[in-house]
mmCIF file of N, CA and C in Angstrom:
data_model
loop_
_atom_site.group_PDB
_atom_site.id
_atom_site.type_symbol
_atom_site.label_atom_id
_atom_site.label_comp_id
_atom_site.label_asym_id
_atom_site.label_seq_id
_atom_site.Cartn_x
_atom_site.Cartn_y
_atom_site.Cartn_z
ATOM 1 N N UNK A 1 8.495 -17.518 92.636
ATOM 2 C CA UNK A 1 9.277 -16.770 91.664
ATOM 3 C C UNK A 1 10.211 -15.814 92.417
ATOM 4 N N UNK A 2 11.517 -15.855 92.112
ATOM 5 C CA UNK A 2 12.456 -14.993 92.832
ATOM 6 C C UNK A 2 12.282 -13.522 92.472
ATOM 7 N N UNK A 3 12.572 -12.671 93.457
ATOM 8 C CA UNK A 3 12.494 -11.235 93.208
ATOM 9 C C UNK A 3 13.685 -10.807 92.370
ATOM 10 N N UNK A 4 13.452 -9.852 91.489
ATOM 11 C CA UNK A 4 14.542 -9.338 90.672
ATOM 12 C C UNK A 4 15.304 -8.280 91.447
ATOM 13 N N UNK A 5 16.605 -8.303 91.284
ATOM 14 C CA UNK A 5 17.424 -7.274 91.897
ATOM 15 C C UNK A 5 17.314 -6.000 91.076
ATOM 16 N N UNK A 6 17.550 -4.881 91.726
ATOM 17 C CA UNK A 6 17.345 -3.570 91.115
ATOM 18 C C UNK A 6 18.661 -2.984 90.623
ATOM 19 N N UNK A 7 18.572 -2.179 89.569
ATOM 20 C CA UNK A 7 19.731 -1.383 89.197
ATOM 21 C C UNK A 7 19.633 -0.058 89.950
ATOM 22 N N UNK A 8 20.635 0.789 89.795
ATOM 23 C CA UNK A 8 20.675 2.038 90.558
ATOM 24 C C UNK A 8 19.505 2.950 90.198
ATOM 25 N N UNK A 9 19.163 3.035 88.934
ATOM 26 C CA UNK A 9 18.056 3.901 88.511
ATOM 27 C C UNK A 9 16.734 3.427 89.110
ATOM 28 N N UNK A 10 16.498 2.132 89.104
ATOM 29 C CA UNK A 10 15.260 1.590 89.672
ATOM 30 C C UNK A 10 15.183 1.853 91.174
ATOM 31 N N UNK A 11 16.306 1.699 91.867
ATOM 32 C CA UNK A 11 16.345 1.966 93.307
ATOM 33 C C UNK A 11 16.060 3.438 93.589
ATOM 34 N N UNK A 12 16.642 4.320 92.787
ATOM 35 C CA UNK A 12 16.420 5.760 92.960
ATOM 36 C C UNK A 12 14.954 6.114 92.727
ATOM 37 N N UNK A 13 14.367 5.557 91.681
ATOM 38 C CA UNK A 13 12.956 5.815 91.385
ATOM 39 C C UNK A 13 12.054 5.306 92.512
ATOM 40 N N UNK A 14 12.375 4.144 93.036
ATOM 41 C CA UNK A 14 11.574 3.538 94.099
ATOM 42 C C UNK A 14 11.590 4.388 95.368
ATOM 43 N N UNK A 15 12.748 4.968 95.679
ATOM 44 C CA UNK A 15 12.879 5.774 96.896
ATOM 45 C C UNK A 15 12.588 7.249 96.682
ATOM 46 N N UNK A 16 12.484 7.663 95.428
ATOM 47 C CA UNK A 16 12.221 9.070 95.143
ATOM 48 C C UNK A 16 13.429 9.959 95.370
ATOM 49 N N UNK A 17 14.614 9.413 95.117
ATOM 50 C CA UNK A 17 15.852 10.175 95.263
ATOM 51 C C UNK A 17 16.623 10.104 93.947
ATOM 52 N N UNK A 18 17.746 10.808 93.894
ATOM 53 C CA UNK A 18 18.545 10.817 92.671
ATOM 54 C C UNK A 18 19.481 9.608 92.622
ATOM 55 N N UNK A 19 19.956 9.322 91.426
ATOM 56 C CA UNK A 19 20.935 8.254 91.228
ATOM 57 C C UNK A 19 22.197 8.571 92.030
ATOM 58 N N UNK A 20 22.562 9.838 92.054
ATOM 59 C CA UNK A 20 23.747 10.273 92.795
ATOM 60 C C UNK A 20 23.617 9.945 94.284
ATOM 61 N N UNK A 21 22.423 10.111 94.833
ATOM 62 C CA UNK A 21 22.183 9.796 96.242
ATOM 63 C C UNK A 21 22.353 8.302 96.498
ATOM 64 N N UNK A 22 21.819 7.472 95.614
ATOM 65 C CA UNK A 22 21.965 6.019 95.758
ATOM 66 C C UNK A 22 23.435 5.638 95.692
ATOM 67 N N UNK A 23 24.164 6.192 94.741
ATOM 68 C CA UNK A 23 25.602 5.896 94.622
ATOM 69 C C UNK A 23 26.355 6.310 95.885
ATOM 70 N N UNK A 24 25.995 7.454 96.450
ATOM 71 C CA UNK A 24 26.641 7.930 97.671
ATOM 72 C C UNK A 24 26.367 6.967 98.830
ATOM 73 N N UNK A 25 25.131 6.498 98.952
ATOM 74 C CA UNK A 25 24.796 5.557 100.024
ATOM 75 C C UNK A 25 25.516 4.222 99.841
ATOM 76 N N UNK A 26 25.712 3.799 98.607
ATOM 77 C CA UNK A 26 26.473 2.573 98.345
ATOM 78 C C UNK A 26 27.929 2.779 98.752
ATOM 79 N N UNK A 27 28.504 3.912 98.370
ATOM 80 C CA UNK A 27 29.901 4.213 98.713
ATOM 81 C C UNK A 27 30.113 4.294 100.220
ATOM 82 N N UNK A 28 29.146 4.875 100.925
ATOM 83 C CA UNK A 28 29.239 5.013 102.384
ATOM 84 C C UNK A 28 28.973 3.699 103.111
ATOM 85 N N UNK A 29 28.458 2.707 102.398
ATOM 86 C CA UNK A 29 28.155 1.426 103.020
ATOM 87 C C UNK A 29 26.766 1.350 103.629
ATOM 88 N N UNK A 30 25.941 2.364 103.397
ATOM 89 C CA UNK A 30 24.575 2.359 103.936
ATOM 90 C C UNK A 30 23.668 1.397 103.184
ATOM 91 N N UNK A 31 23.932 1.216 101.900
ATOM 92 C CA UNK A 31 23.160 0.293 101.070
ATOM 93 C C UNK A 31 24.125 -0.741 100.510
ATOM 94 N N UNK A 32 23.801 -2.019 100.707
ATOM 95 C CA UNK A 32 24.621 -3.089 100.147
ATOM 96 C C UNK A 32 24.307 -3.225 98.666
ATOM 97 N N UNK A 33 25.350 -3.405 97.873
ATOM 98 C CA UNK A 33 25.185 -3.607 96.437
ATOM 99 C C UNK A 33 26.274 -4.563 95.968
ATOM 100 N N UNK A 34 26.074 -5.157 94.816
ATOM 101 C CA UNK A 34 27.091 -6.040 94.255
ATOM 102 C C UNK A 34 27.207 -5.781 92.766
ATOM 103 N N UNK A 35 28.357 -6.133 92.221
ATOM 104 C CA UNK A 35 28.587 -5.962 90.791
ATOM 105 C C UNK A 35 28.311 -7.277 90.080
ATOM 106 N N UNK A 36 27.624 -7.178 88.972
ATOM 107 C CA UNK A 36 27.365 -8.308 88.092
ATOM 108 C C UNK A 36 27.943 -7.900 86.749
ATOM 109 N N UNK A 37 29.191 -8.272 86.513
ATOM 110 C CA UNK A 37 29.892 -7.749 85.346
ATOM 111 C C UNK A 37 30.173 -6.278 85.585
ATOM 112 N N UNK A 38 29.712 -5.440 84.687
ATOM 113 C CA UNK A 38 29.878 -3.994 84.844
ATOM 114 C C UNK A 38 28.684 -3.343 85.535
ATOM 115 N N UNK A 39 27.643 -4.113 85.772
ATOM 116 C CA UNK A 39 26.408 -3.571 86.343
ATOM 117 C C UNK A 39 26.422 -3.634 87.865
ATOM 118 N N UNK A 40 25.839 -2.639 88.487
ATOM 119 C CA UNK A 40 25.679 -2.627 89.938
ATOM 120 C C UNK A 40 24.235 -3.001 90.242
ATOM 121 N N UNK A 41 24.061 -3.982 91.115
ATOM 122 C CA UNK A 41 22.728 -4.470 91.471
ATOM 123 C C UNK A 41 22.507 -4.352 92.968
ATOM 124 N N UNK A 42 21.247 -4.133 93.332
ATOM 125 C CA UNK A 42 20.855 -3.989 94.730
ATOM 126 C C UNK A 42 19.685 -4.926 94.988
ATOM 127 N N UNK A 43 19.789 -5.718 96.043
ATOM 128 C CA UNK A 43 18.674 -6.589 96.418
ATOM 129 C C UNK A 43 17.596 -5.732 97.083
ATOM 130 N N UNK A 44 16.332 -5.932 96.737
ATOM 131 C CA UNK A 44 15.253 -5.115 97.316
ATOM 132 C C UNK A 44 15.248 -5.113 98.844
ATOM 133 N N UNK A 45 15.542 -6.259 99.459
ATOM 134 C CA UNK A 45 15.543 -6.311 100.923
ATOM 135 C C UNK A 45 16.697 -5.496 101.520
ATOM 136 N N UNK A 46 17.836 -5.419 100.807
ATOM 137 C CA UNK A 46 18.952 -4.590 101.271
ATOM 138 C C UNK A 46 18.623 -3.113 101.133
ATOM 139 N N UNK A 47 17.854 -2.779 100.130
ATOM 140 C CA UNK A 47 17.462 -1.388 99.929
ATOM 141 C C UNK A 47 16.545 -0.932 101.064
ATOM 142 N N UNK A 48 15.629 -1.805 101.467
ATOM 143 C CA UNK A 48 14.689 -1.462 102.538
ATOM 144 C C UNK A 48 15.397 -1.305 103.880
ATOM 145 N N UNK A 49 16.362 -2.175 104.156
ATOM 146 C CA UNK A 49 17.034 -2.125 105.454
ATOM 147 C C UNK A 49 18.174 -1.116 105.487
ATOM 148 N N UNK A 50 18.782 -0.842 104.345
ATOM 149 C CA UNK A 50 19.958 0.012 104.324
ATOM 150 C C UNK A 50 19.691 1.485 104.175
ATOM 151 N N UNK A 51 18.529 1.837 103.724
ATOM 152 C CA UNK A 51 18.246 3.246 103.465
ATOM 153 C C UNK A 51 17.109 3.707 104.355
ATOM 154 N N UNK A 52 17.331 4.781 105.033
ATOM 155 C CA UNK A 52 16.234 5.406 105.775
ATOM 156 C C UNK A 52 16.238 6.875 105.388
ATOM 157 N N UNK A 53 15.085 7.365 105.178
ATOM 158 C CA UNK A 53 14.966 8.748 104.731
ATOM 159 C C UNK A 53 15.254 9.690 105.886
ATOM 160 N N UNK A 54 16.105 10.664 105.643
ATOM 161 C CA UNK A 54 16.444 11.661 106.647
ATOM 162 C C UNK A 54 15.549 12.864 106.410
ATOM 163 N N UNK A 55 14.796 13.282 107.417
ATOM 164 C CA UNK A 55 13.901 14.425 107.220
ATOM 165 C C UNK A 55 14.693 15.696 106.953
ATOM 166 N N UNK A 56 14.064 16.639 106.278
ATOM 167 C CA UNK A 56 14.703 17.923 106.009
ATOM 168 C C UNK A 56 14.996 18.627 107.323
ATOM 169 N N UNK A 57 16.183 19.193 107.404
ATOM 170 C CA UNK A 57 16.560 19.930 108.615
ATOM 171 C C UNK A 57 15.878 21.287 108.599
ATOM 172 N N UNK A 58 15.129 21.574 109.636
ATOM 173 C CA UNK A 58 14.449 22.860 109.748
ATOM 174 C C UNK A 58 14.677 23.417 111.141
ATOM 175 N N UNK A 59 14.619 24.694 111.244
ATOM 176 C CA UNK A 59 14.744 25.340 112.546
ATOM 177 C C UNK A 59 13.392 25.313 113.247
ATOM 178 N N UNK A 60 13.359 25.792 114.456
ATOM 179 C CA UNK A 60 12.112 25.769 115.225
ATOM 180 C C UNK A 60 11.005 26.615 114.605
ATOM 181 N N UNK A 61 11.369 27.666 113.862
ATOM 182 C CA UNK A 61 10.336 28.504 113.259
ATOM 183 C C UNK A 61 9.861 27.962 111.908
ATOM 184 N N UNK A 62 10.345 26.781 111.513
ATOM 185 C CA UNK A 62 9.862 26.146 110.297
ATOM 186 C C UNK A 62 10.635 26.485 109.043
ATOM 187 N N UNK A 63 11.648 27.340 109.152
ATOM 188 C CA UNK A 63 12.444 27.699 107.977
ATOM 189 C C UNK A 63 13.695 26.845 107.936
ATOM 190 N N UNK A 64 14.184 26.635 106.735
ATOM 191 C CA UNK A 64 15.406 25.847 106.579
ATOM 192 C C UNK A 64 16.584 26.586 107.189
ATOM 193 N N UNK A 65 17.490 25.818 107.728
ATOM 194 C CA UNK A 65 18.687 26.400 108.361
ATOM 195 C C UNK A 65 19.634 26.971 107.331
#
């Protein structure tokens, strides 16, 4: 059975980020996506390879910069 491609909301929920973040990564070319009519779809394997979580930037004393 073929895997279903994800919409932007499903991808955001899966990664624990906002829809805006997913859209930004698509625009930057970090995540491959395609249009199916008016809908934007993402293949699960492209989501895994295209997105890597960036850790929060902190200073040496543990506080945010």
